[in-house]
Amino acid sequence: MSELTTARLSVYLRCLESLDASGVNTVSSQGLATQFQLNAAQIRKDLAHFGEFGIRGVGYYVKDLKRHLRQILGLDRSIKVVIIGAGNLGVALADYAGFRLDGFDVVALLDTAREKVGQYSRSGVPIRHARELERLVEREKIDIAVVTVPPDAAQETVDGVVAAGIRAILNFSPVSPRVPPHVKLKNMDLTITFESLSFFLANGHVDP
Amino acid sequence: MSELTTARLSVYLRCLESLDASGVNTVSSQGLATQFQLNAAQIRKDLAHFGEFGIRGVGYYVKDLKRHLRQILGLDRSIKVVIIGAGNLGVALADYAGFRLDGFDVVALLDTAREKVGQYSRSGVPIRHARELERLVEREKIDIAVVTVPPDAAQETVDGVVAAGIRAILNFSPVSPRVPPHVKLKNMDLTITFESLSFFLANGHVDP
């Protein structure tokens, strides 16, 4: 399974949630494709990986396929998240997840700054001292660590996260820390993102 | 040019900056590949798109190639950025860019909340009223708009940005606004990112 396929499954889930919220019961791959500017053959191929979900002459049952996709994406249980670094970005991510991510539970923000420890984010995520990481992972069975510390602290932070037993890390520091092969590290590199827009402005101008 | 190629050019630039900072004068594609875990043939292919930069028996002059890459990526001039939405995420991005992005100049954060207007981010970016967008774009020749408003305000905000004449948008709202074909919109979808980690945890477990 490539990351691209996983990303498409997320998109399909968004579409199905939207249809379900509008009271739609069944939809064909062609219907999904037309409504959400997707590719019908691609939808069928992506879903066929995981079993037979469509019914001839009917298409997909929206609620069923939604439930299947949540299960495939591992969202059929609550995913516990800890965010390390309670700066603006850490707090913003805590509230983003708290307010908007269905199925993700941000258990705590961790920081070493004494004046932050004991505070709460707007969505109610508590800020605790970074030294509580191991105890927290053990007690709360944390699934994902989000790292928003400064670049010079990133490798040490990631080492601590791995040592605590976490296997999935989302890193926002502008460096790419090393992790052992059993750990999944996803870098959100904002520099690359900004530079790709700059490249477009320099080279991609399409005169109408 | 695919987005992947652009992303690789950004990575090469990071590597060359690191070599330059260490006082390295020349490097071969193989040397780059070995030091930074890249693919030598891919490096040569990516760079060949833009001309002949390597010299037989020498490799690349680090400073020259760095300068060429900055030019290719459109970074040979200052890129002006405005961030719309001065919540935690907007302010975090302003300081990220202000402190860490070489060549990007965050001119202002825009918001409609009266108590925020007139304040400054830690890196010194002023918060102004959102109604100043058009004037700002005109006077400052803004290149990129970063949108961090709530989902229900995203389309309206993006419409205003496009109407003001901006052609490159980085959207952090968890919706995908529509833009005309001459505008480049990049969605940073955090939901998809979190769900890909959840998928890994549910399916990608590799027992050592």
mmCIF file of N, CA and C in Angstrom, chain B residues 37-156:
data_model
loop_
_atom_site.group_PDB
_atom_site.id
_atom_site.type_symbol
_atom_site.label_atom_id
_atom_site.label_comp_id
_atom_site.label_asym_id
_atom_site.label_seq_id
_atom_site.Cartn_x
_atom_site.Cartn_y
_atom_site.Cartn_z
ATOM 1 N N GLN B 37 21.842 9.992 1.669
ATOM 2 C CA GLN B 37 20.923 8.896 1.343
ATOM 3 C C GLN B 37 19.983 9.241 0.182
ATOM 4 N N LEU B 38 20.594 9.718 -0.900
ATOM 5 C CA LEU B 38 19.811 10.019 -2.100
ATOM 6 C C LEU B 38 20.230 9.050 -3.207
ATOM 7 N N ASN B 39 19.629 9.252 -4.410
ATOM 8 C CA ASN B 39 19.910 8.388 -5.555
ATOM 9 C C ASN B 39 20.713 9.196 -6.578
ATOM 10 N N ALA B 40 21.946 8.757 -6.856
ATOM 11 C CA ALA B 40 22.859 9.537 -7.712
ATOM 12 C C ALA B 40 22.304 9.725 -9.121
ATOM 13 N N ALA B 41 21.734 8.649 -9.686
ATOM 14 C CA ALA B 41 21.204 8.730 -11.055
ATOM 15 C C ALA B 41 20.026 9.711 -11.099
ATOM 16 N N GLN B 42 19.205 9.661 -10.033
ATOM 17 C CA GLN B 42 18.059 10.564 -9.943
ATOM 18 C C GLN B 42 18.518 12.029 -9.855
ATOM 19 N N ILE B 43 19.549 12.279 -9.064
ATOM 20 C CA ILE B 43 20.080 13.645 -8.935
ATOM 21 C C ILE B 43 20.504 14.154 -10.309
ATOM 22 N N ARG B 44 21.288 13.320 -11.046
ATOM 23 C CA ARG B 44 21.778 13.748 -12.360
ATOM 24 C C ARG B 44 20.615 14.018 -13.304
ATOM 25 N N LYS B 45 19.600 13.132 -13.257
ATOM 26 C CA LYS B 45 18.442 13.271 -14.142
ATOM 27 C C LYS B 45 17.660 14.551 -13.799
ATOM 28 N N ASP B 46 17.418 14.773 -12.505
ATOM 29 C CA ASP B 46 16.646 15.952 -12.079
ATOM 30 C C ASP B 46 17.355 17.239 -12.515
ATOM 31 N N LEU B 47 18.690 17.268 -12.317
ATOM 32 C CA LEU B 47 19.411 18.505 -12.627
ATOM 33 C C LEU B 47 19.558 18.711 -14.127
ATOM 34 N N ALA B 48 19.625 17.593 -14.894
ATOM 35 C CA ALA B 48 19.817 17.697 -16.344
ATOM 36 C C ALA B 48 18.668 18.440 -17.025
ATOM 37 N N HIS B 49 17.456 18.391 -16.392
ATOM 38 C CA HIS B 49 16.316 19.182 -16.876
ATOM 39 C C HIS B 49 16.663 20.647 -17.077
ATOM 40 N N PHE B 50 17.579 21.150 -16.250
ATOM 41 C CA PHE B 50 17.772 22.605 -16.174
ATOM 42 C C PHE B 50 19.097 23.061 -16.745
ATOM 43 N N GLY B 51 19.867 22.124 -17.318
ATOM 44 C CA GLY B 51 21.138 22.522 -17.919
ATOM 45 C C GLY B 51 22.269 21.633 -17.450
ATOM 46 N N GLU B 52 23.484 21.998 -17.860
ATOM 47 C CA GLU B 52 24.678 21.218 -17.528
ATOM 48 C C GLU B 52 25.367 21.888 -16.346
ATOM 49 N N PHE B 53 25.208 21.320 -15.166
ATOM 50 C CA PHE B 53 25.828 21.965 -14.005
ATOM 51 C C PHE B 53 27.104 21.250 -13.560
ATOM 52 N N GLY B 54 27.213 19.960 -13.881
ATOM 53 C CA GLY B 54 28.365 19.184 -13.417
ATOM 54 C C GLY B 54 29.568 19.365 -14.335
ATOM 55 N N ILE B 55 30.756 19.163 -13.796
ATOM 56 C CA ILE B 55 31.979 19.264 -14.585
ATOM 57 C C ILE B 55 32.715 17.944 -14.445
ATOM 58 N N ARG B 56 33.060 17.346 -15.602
ATOM 59 C CA ARG B 56 33.659 16.014 -15.596
ATOM 60 C C ARG B 56 34.911 15.983 -14.723
ATOM 61 N N GLY B 57 34.999 15.024 -13.851
ATOM 62 C CA GLY B 57 36.188 14.866 -13.004
ATOM 63 C C GLY B 57 36.151 15.737 -11.756
ATOM 64 N N VAL B 58 35.179 16.652 -11.699
ATOM 65 C CA VAL B 58 35.096 17.560 -10.546
ATOM 66 C C VAL B 58 33.785 17.332 -9.791
ATOM 67 N N GLY B 59 32.698 17.202 -10.568
ATOM 68 C CA GLY B 59 31.378 17.127 -9.968
ATOM 69 C C GLY B 59 30.736 18.509 -10.027
ATOM 70 N N TYR B 60 30.040 18.868 -8.986
ATOM 71 C CA TYR B 60 29.368 20.167 -8.952
ATOM 72 C C TYR B 60 30.124 21.114 -8.040
ATOM 73 N N TYR B 61 30.206 22.382 -8.439
ATOM 74 C CA TYR B 61 30.667 23.420 -7.513
ATOM 75 C C TYR B 61 29.486 23.725 -6.588
ATOM 76 N N VAL B 62 29.704 23.541 -5.284
ATOM 77 C CA VAL B 62 28.602 23.629 -4.318
ATOM 78 C C VAL B 62 27.910 24.994 -4.377
ATOM 79 N N LYS B 63 28.705 26.064 -4.322
ATOM 80 C CA LYS B 63 28.111 27.407 -4.310
ATOM 81 C C LYS B 63 27.341 27.696 -5.605
ATOM 82 N N ASP B 64 27.923 27.264 -6.736
ATOM 83 C CA ASP B 64 27.265 27.487 -8.030
ATOM 84 C C ASP B 64 25.938 26.738 -8.117
ATOM 85 N N LEU B 65 25.970 25.460 -7.745
ATOM 86 C CA LEU B 65 24.761 24.648 -7.869
ATOM 87 C C LEU B 65 23.686 25.161 -6.909
ATOM 88 N N LYS B 66 24.124 25.595 -5.726
ATOM 89 C CA LYS B 66 23.196 26.163 -4.749
ATOM 90 C C LYS B 66 22.499 27.388 -5.359
ATOM 91 N N ARG B 67 23.305 28.254 -5.972
ATOM 92 C CA ARG B 67 22.758 29.465 -6.590
ATOM 93 C C ARG B 67 21.787 29.102 -7.719
ATOM 94 N N HIS B 68 22.181 28.113 -8.554
ATOM 95 C CA HIS B 68 21.303 27.679 -9.644
ATOM 96 C C HIS B 68 19.981 27.130 -9.100
ATOM 97 N N LEU B 69 20.072 26.308 -8.063
ATOM 98 C CA LEU B 69 18.848 25.705 -7.515
ATOM 99 C C LEU B 69 17.935 26.776 -6.931
ATOM 100 N N ARG B 70 18.524 27.745 -6.238
ATOM 101 C CA ARG B 70 17.700 28.826 -5.686
ATOM 102 C C ARG B 70 16.980 29.562 -6.824
ATOM 103 N N GLN B 71 17.698 29.719 -7.936
ATOM 104 C CA GLN B 71 17.118 30.406 -9.100
ATOM 105 C C GLN B 71 15.977 29.560 -9.702
ATOM 106 N N ILE B 72 16.234 28.262 -9.875
ATOM 107 C CA ILE B 72 15.217 27.364 -10.431
ATOM 108 C C ILE B 72 13.966 27.368 -9.550
ATOM 109 N N LEU B 73 14.188 27.380 -8.232
ATOM 110 C CA LEU B 73 13.062 27.344 -7.299
ATOM 111 C C LEU B 73 12.431 28.727 -7.107
ATOM 112 N N GLY B 74 12.937 29.713 -7.831
ATOM 113 C CA GLY B 74 12.358 31.057 -7.732
ATOM 114 C C GLY B 74 12.736 31.772 -6.449
ATOM 115 N N LEU B 75 13.846 31.337 -5.825
ATOM 116 C CA LEU B 75 14.240 31.915 -4.538
ATOM 117 C C LEU B 75 15.347 32.954 -4.682
ATOM 118 N N ASP B 76 15.599 33.381 -5.916
ATOM 119 C CA ASP B 76 16.637 34.387 -6.121
ATOM 120 C C ASP B 76 16.097 35.797 -5.884
ATOM 121 N N ARG B 77 14.858 35.875 -5.438
ATOM 122 C CA ARG B 77 14.295 37.144 -4.997
ATOM 123 C C ARG B 77 13.490 36.843 -3.734
ATOM 124 N N SER B 78 13.124 37.883 -3.000
ATOM 125 C CA SER B 78 12.358 37.677 -1.782
ATOM 126 C C SER B 78 10.900 37.371 -2.142
ATOM 127 N N ILE B 79 10.349 36.291 -1.568
ATOM 128 C CA ILE B 79 8.962 35.893 -1.829
ATOM 129 C C ILE B 79 8.096 36.470 -0.717
ATOM 130 N N LYS B 80 7.123 37.269 -1.071
ATOM 131 C CA LYS B 80 6.296 37.911 -0.050
ATOM 132 C C LYS B 80 5.051 37.094 0.270
ATOM 133 N N VAL B 81 4.850 36.906 1.565
ATOM 134 C CA VAL B 81 3.790 36.021 2.045
ATOM 135 C C VAL B 81 2.847 36.787 2.965
ATOM 136 N N VAL B 82 1.562 36.525 2.837
ATOM 137 C CA VAL B 82 0.596 37.026 3.808
ATOM 138 C C VAL B 82 -0.124 35.810 4.390
ATOM 139 N N ILE B 83 -0.380 35.849 5.688
ATOM 140 C CA ILE B 83 -1.059 34.726 6.341
ATOM 141 C C ILE B 83 -2.423 35.206 6.811
ATOM 142 N N ILE B 84 -3.480 34.517 6.393
ATOM 143 C CA ILE B 84 -4.834 34.952 6.726
ATOM 144 C C ILE B 84 -5.387 34.051 7.811
ATOM 145 N N GLY B 85 -5.668 34.647 8.959
ATOM 146 C CA GLY B 85 -6.062 33.890 10.143
ATOM 147 C C GLY B 85 -4.941 33.945 11.162
ATOM 148 N N ALA B 86 -5.105 34.765 12.211
ATOM 149 C CA ALA B 86 -4.039 34.926 13.208
ATOM 150 C C ALA B 86 -4.352 34.124 14.459
ATOM 151 N N GLY B 87 -4.858 32.899 14.263
ATOM 152 C CA GLY B 87 -4.982 31.957 15.381
ATOM 153 C C GLY B 87 -3.623 31.339 15.680
ATOM 154 N N ASN B 88 -3.615 30.321 16.551
ATOM 155 C CA ASN B 88 -2.345 29.673 16.899
ATOM 156 C C ASN B 88 -1.592 29.204 15.672
ATOM 157 N N LEU B 89 -2.317 28.566 14.742
ATOM 158 C CA LEU B 89 -1.638 28.002 13.571
ATOM 159 C C LEU B 89 -1.043 29.106 12.697
ATOM 160 N N GLY B 90 -1.820 30.160 12.438
ATOM 161 C CA GLY B 90 -1.334 31.276 11.636
ATOM 162 C C GLY B 90 -0.099 31.915 12.246
ATOM 163 N N VAL B 91 -0.161 32.169 13.552
ATOM 164 C CA VAL B 91 0.974 32.800 14.237
ATOM 165 C C VAL B 91 2.179 31.854 14.224
ATOM 166 N N ALA B 92 1.933 30.549 14.440
ATOM 167 C CA ALA B 92 3.035 29.574 14.407
ATOM 168 C C ALA B 92 3.706 29.579 13.036
ATOM 169 N N LEU B 93 2.904 29.645 11.973
ATOM 170 C CA LEU B 93 3.464 29.634 10.618
ATOM 171 C C LEU B 93 4.234 30.925 10.335
ATOM 172 N N ALA B 94 3.718 32.049 10.839
ATOM 173 C CA ALA B 94 4.412 33.331 10.653
ATOM 174 C C ALA B 94 5.800 33.263 11.283
ATOM 175 N N ASP B 95 5.872 32.718 12.494
ATOM 176 C CA ASP B 95 7.165 32.654 13.176
ATOM 177 C C ASP B 95 8.068 31.596 12.559
ATOM 178 N N TYR B 96 7.465 30.498 12.103
ATOM 179 C CA TYR B 96 8.238 29.469 11.409
ATOM 180 C C TYR B 96 8.934 30.090 10.194
ATOM 181 N N ALA B 97 8.136 30.766 9.379
ATOM 182 C CA ALA B 97 8.685 31.379 8.169
ATOM 183 C C ALA B 97 9.663 32.491 8.535
ATOM 184 N N GLY B 98 9.294 33.291 9.547
ATOM 185 C CA GLY B 98 10.132 34.423 9.936
ATOM 186 C C GLY B 98 11.492 33.979 10.453
ATOM 187 N N PHE B 99 11.485 32.913 11.223
ATOM 188 C CA PHE B 99 12.739 32.468 11.829
ATOM 189 C C PHE B 99 13.532 31.550 10.917
ATOM 190 N N ARG B 100 12.846 30.756 10.088
ATOM 191 C CA ARG B 100 13.532 29.623 9.471
ATOM 192 C C ARG B 100 13.534 29.574 7.967
ATOM 193 N N LEU B 101 12.647 30.321 7.291
ATOM 194 C CA LEU B 101 12.580 30.184 5.842
ATOM 195 C C LEU B 101 13.399 31.284 5.184
ATOM 196 N N ASP B 102 14.507 30.868 4.593
ATOM 197 C CA ASP B 102 15.377 31.794 3.916
ATOM 198 C C ASP B 102 14.711 32.218 2.608
ATOM 199 N N GLY B 103 14.548 33.513 2.383
ATOM 200 C CA GLY B 103 14.013 33.968 1.108
ATOM 201 C C GLY B 103 12.519 34.260 1.138
ATOM 202 N N PHE B 104 11.853 33.905 2.252
ATOM 203 C CA PHE B 104 10.425 34.206 2.373
ATOM 204 C C PHE B 104 10.230 35.320 3.396
ATOM 205 N N ASP B 105 9.393 36.260 3.062
ATOM 206 C CA ASP B 105 9.184 37.437 3.895
ATOM 207 C C ASP B 105 7.691 37.512 4.249
ATOM 208 N N VAL B 106 7.358 37.188 5.498
ATOM 209 C CA VAL B 106 5.951 37.265 5.904
ATOM 210 C C VAL B 106 5.620 38.715 6.228
ATOM 211 N N VAL B 107 4.851 39.333 5.352
ATOM 212 C CA VAL B 107 4.578 40.763 5.438
ATOM 213 C C VAL B 107 3.541 41.058 6.518
ATOM 214 N N ALA B 108 2.546 40.208 6.652
ATOM 215 C CA ALA B 108 1.509 40.462 7.657
ATOM 216 C C ALA B 108 0.689 39.212 7.934
ATOM 217 N N LEU B 109 0.108 39.185 9.127
ATOM 218 C CA LEU B 109 -0.982 38.276 9.471
ATOM 219 C C LEU B 109 -2.259 39.089 9.372
ATOM 220 N N LEU B 110 -3.304 38.504 8.813
ATOM 221 C CA LEU B 110 -4.580 39.225 8.726
ATOM 222 C C LEU B 110 -5.626 38.513 9.577
ATOM 223 N N ASP B 111 -6.454 39.295 10.241
ATOM 224 C CA ASP B 111 -7.517 38.712 11.053
ATOM 225 C C ASP B 111 -8.647 39.742 11.158
ATOM 226 N N THR B 112 -9.814 39.267 11.561
ATOM 227 C CA THR B 112 -10.922 40.211 11.747
ATOM 228 C C THR B 112 -11.149 40.517 13.229
ATOM 229 N N ALA B 113 -10.493 39.787 14.121
ATOM 230 C CA ALA B 113 -10.710 40.002 15.567
ATOM 231 C C ALA B 113 -10.027 41.288 16.014
ATOM 232 N N ARG B 114 -10.847 42.234 16.508
ATOM 233 C CA ARG B 114 -10.342 43.558 16.849
ATOM 234 C C ARG B 114 -9.197 43.491 17.864
ATOM 235 N N GLU B 115 -9.297 42.535 18.827
ATOM 236 C CA GLU B 115 -8.270 42.511 19.876
ATOM 237 C C GLU B 115 -6.925 41.994 19.368
ATOM 238 N N LYS B 116 -6.912 41.355 18.187
ATOM 239 C CA LYS B 116 -5.639 40.864 17.650
ATOM 240 C C LYS B 116 -4.955 41.913 16.780
ATOM 241 N N VAL B 117 -5.767 42.707 16.054
ATOM 242 C CA VAL B 117 -5.215 43.689 15.123
ATOM 243 C C VAL B 117 -4.334 44.670 15.894
ATOM 244 N N GLY B 118 -3.119 44.910 15.378
ATOM 245 C CA GLY B 118 -2.190 45.818 16.042
ATOM 246 C C GLY B 118 -1.145 45.089 16.867
ATOM 247 N N GLN B 119 -1.371 43.788 17.133
ATOM 248 C CA GLN B 119 -0.374 42.990 17.862
ATOM 249 C C GLN B 119 0.713 42.510 16.881
ATOM 250 N N TYR B 120 1.736 41.856 17.434
ATOM 251 C CA TYR B 120 2.819 41.308 16.629
ATOM 252 C C TYR B 120 3.097 39.864 17.033
ATOM 253 N N SER B 121 3.527 39.039 16.070
ATOM 254 C CA SER B 121 4.006 37.692 16.426
ATOM 255 C C SER B 121 5.397 37.817 17.047
ATOM 256 N N ARG B 122 5.897 36.727 17.640
ATOM 257 C CA ARG B 122 7.214 36.763 18.289
ATOM 258 C C ARG B 122 8.313 37.189 17.334
ATOM 259 N N SER B 123 8.212 36.769 16.075
ATOM 260 C CA SER B 123 9.250 37.144 15.112
ATOM 261 C C SER B 123 8.990 38.529 14.511
ATOM 262 N N GLY B 124 7.949 39.216 14.994
ATOM 263 C CA GLY B 124 7.739 40.604 14.599
ATOM 264 C C GLY B 124 6.786 40.825 13.439
ATOM 265 N N VAL B 125 6.005 39.819 13.081
ATOM 266 C CA VAL B 125 5.040 40.000 11.990
ATOM 267 C C VAL B 125 3.804 40.726 12.537
ATOM 268 N N PRO B 126 3.419 41.855 11.932
ATOM 269 C CA PRO B 126 2.264 42.605 12.433
ATOM 270 C C PRO B 126 0.945 41.940 12.065
ATOM 271 N N ILE B 127 -0.034 42.031 12.963
ATOM 272 C CA ILE B 127 -1.389 41.545 12.667
ATOM 273 C C ILE B 127 -2.229 42.743 12.227
ATOM 274 N N ARG B 128 -2.796 42.636 11.036
ATOM 275 C CA ARG B 128 -3.624 43.716 10.502
ATOM 276 C C ARG B 128 -5.038 43.232 10.231
ATOM 277 N N HIS B 129 -5.931 44.171 9.957
ATOM 278 C CA HIS B 129 -7.317 43.783 9.692
ATOM 279 C C HIS B 129 -7.434 43.158 8.303
ATOM 280 N N ALA B 130 -8.253 42.100 8.228
ATOM 281 C CA ALA B 130 -8.408 41.346 6.981
ATOM 282 C C ALA B 130 -8.858 42.234 5.822
ATOM 283 N N ARG B 131 -9.549 43.333 6.148
ATOM 284 C CA ARG B 131 -10.036 44.170 5.042
ATOM 285 C C ARG B 131 -8.898 44.881 4.305
ATOM 286 N N GLU B 132 -7.689 44.833 4.869
ATOM 287 C CA GLU B 132 -6.545 45.480 4.207
ATOM 288 C C GLU B 132 -5.909 44.609 3.123
ATOM 289 N N LEU B 133 -6.459 43.396 2.930
ATOM 290 C CA LEU B 133 -5.833 42.447 1.992
ATOM 291 C C LEU B 133 -5.518 43.065 0.632
ATOM 292 N N GLU B 134 -6.543 43.647 -0.006
ATOM 293 C CA GLU B 134 -6.328 44.141 -1.373
ATOM 294 C C GLU B 134 -5.248 45.211 -1.449
ATOM 295 N N ARG B 135 -5.322 46.159 -0.499
ATOM 296 C CA ARG B 135 -4.342 47.240 -0.483
ATOM 297 C C ARG B 135 -2.927 46.675 -0.304
ATOM 298 N N LEU B 136 -2.834 45.692 0.603
ATOM 299 C CA LEU B 136 -1.552 45.068 0.927
ATOM 300 C C LEU B 136 -0.970 44.358 -0.299
ATOM 301 N N VAL B 137 -1.827 43.600 -0.995
ATOM 302 C CA VAL B 137 -1.365 42.858 -2.179
ATOM 303 C C VAL B 137 -0.848 43.836 -3.215
ATOM 304 N N GLU B 138 -1.584 44.924 -3.382
ATOM 305 C CA GLU B 138 -1.215 45.899 -4.392
ATOM 306 C C GLU B 138 0.109 46.581 -4.042
ATOM 307 N N ARG B 139 0.209 47.042 -2.776
ATOM 308 C CA ARG B 139 1.378 47.828 -2.379
ATOM 309 C C ARG B 139 2.619 46.960 -2.219
ATOM 310 N N GLU B 140 2.420 45.748 -1.662
ATOM 311 C CA GLU B 140 3.584 44.924 -1.305
ATOM 312 C C GLU B 140 3.876 43.832 -2.322
ATOM 313 N N LYS B 141 3.057 43.723 -3.372
ATOM 314 C CA LYS B 141 3.245 42.669 -4.373
ATOM 315 C C LYS B 141 3.362 41.288 -3.700
ATOM 316 N N ILE B 142 2.317 40.920 -2.960
ATOM 317 C CA ILE B 142 2.298 39.640 -2.251
ATOM 318 C C ILE B 142 2.303 38.472 -3.245
ATOM 319 N N ASP B 143 3.138 37.463 -2.989
ATOM 320 C CA ASP B 143 3.236 36.308 -3.871
ATOM 321 C C ASP B 143 2.356 35.140 -3.418
ATOM 322 N N ILE B 144 2.379 34.867 -2.099
ATOM 323 C CA ILE B 144 1.730 33.670 -1.577
ATOM 324 C C ILE B 144 0.793 34.036 -0.425
ATOM 325 N N ALA B 145 -0.417 33.488 -0.437
ATOM 326 C CA ALA B 145 -1.325 33.620 0.710
ATOM 327 C C ALA B 145 -1.417 32.277 1.412
ATOM 328 N N VAL B 146 -1.241 32.292 2.729
ATOM 329 C CA VAL B 146 -1.426 31.099 3.539
ATOM 330 C C VAL B 146 -2.756 31.258 4.263
ATOM 331 N N VAL B 147 -3.641 30.267 4.127
ATOM 332 C CA VAL B 147 -4.995 30.379 4.669
ATOM 333 C C VAL B 147 -5.147 29.434 5.863
ATOM 334 N N THR B 148 -5.401 30.011 7.037
ATOM 335 C CA THR B 148 -5.569 29.197 8.247
ATOM 336 C C THR B 148 -6.871 29.561 8.967
ATOM 337 N N VAL B 149 -7.881 29.931 8.183
ATOM 338 C CA VAL B 149 -9.175 30.306 8.765
ATOM 339 C C VAL B 149 -10.011 29.043 9.031
ATOM 340 N N PRO B 150 -11.082 29.152 9.834
ATOM 341 C CA PRO B 150 -11.948 27.984 10.052
ATOM 342 C C PRO B 150 -12.571 27.502 8.735
ATOM 343 N N PRO B 151 -12.937 26.212 8.686
ATOM 344 C CA PRO B 151 -13.413 25.614 7.429
ATOM 345 C C PRO B 151 -14.566 26.375 6.779
ATOM 346 N N ASP B 152 -15.487 26.906 7.579
ATOM 347 C CA ASP B 152 -16.652 27.550 6.974
ATOM 348 C C ASP B 152 -16.308 28.908 6.358
ATOM 349 N N ALA B 153 -15.117 29.429 6.641
ATOM 350 C CA ALA B 153 -14.709 30.700 6.044
ATOM 351 C C ALA B 153 -13.699 30.506 4.919
ATOM 352 N N ALA B 154 -13.319 29.240 4.651
ATOM 353 C CA ALA B 154 -12.198 28.994 3.744
ATOM 354 C C ALA B 154 -12.488 29.426 2.305
ATOM 355 N N GLN B 155 -13.667 29.016 1.749
ATOM 356 C CA GLN B 155 -13.939 29.340 0.351
ATOM 357 C C GLN B 155 -14.011 30.852 0.130
ATOM 358 N N GLU B 156 -14.708 31.528 1.029
ATOM 359 C CA GLU B 156 -14.849 32.984 0.912
ATOM 360 C C GLU B 156 -13.475 33.668 0.979
#
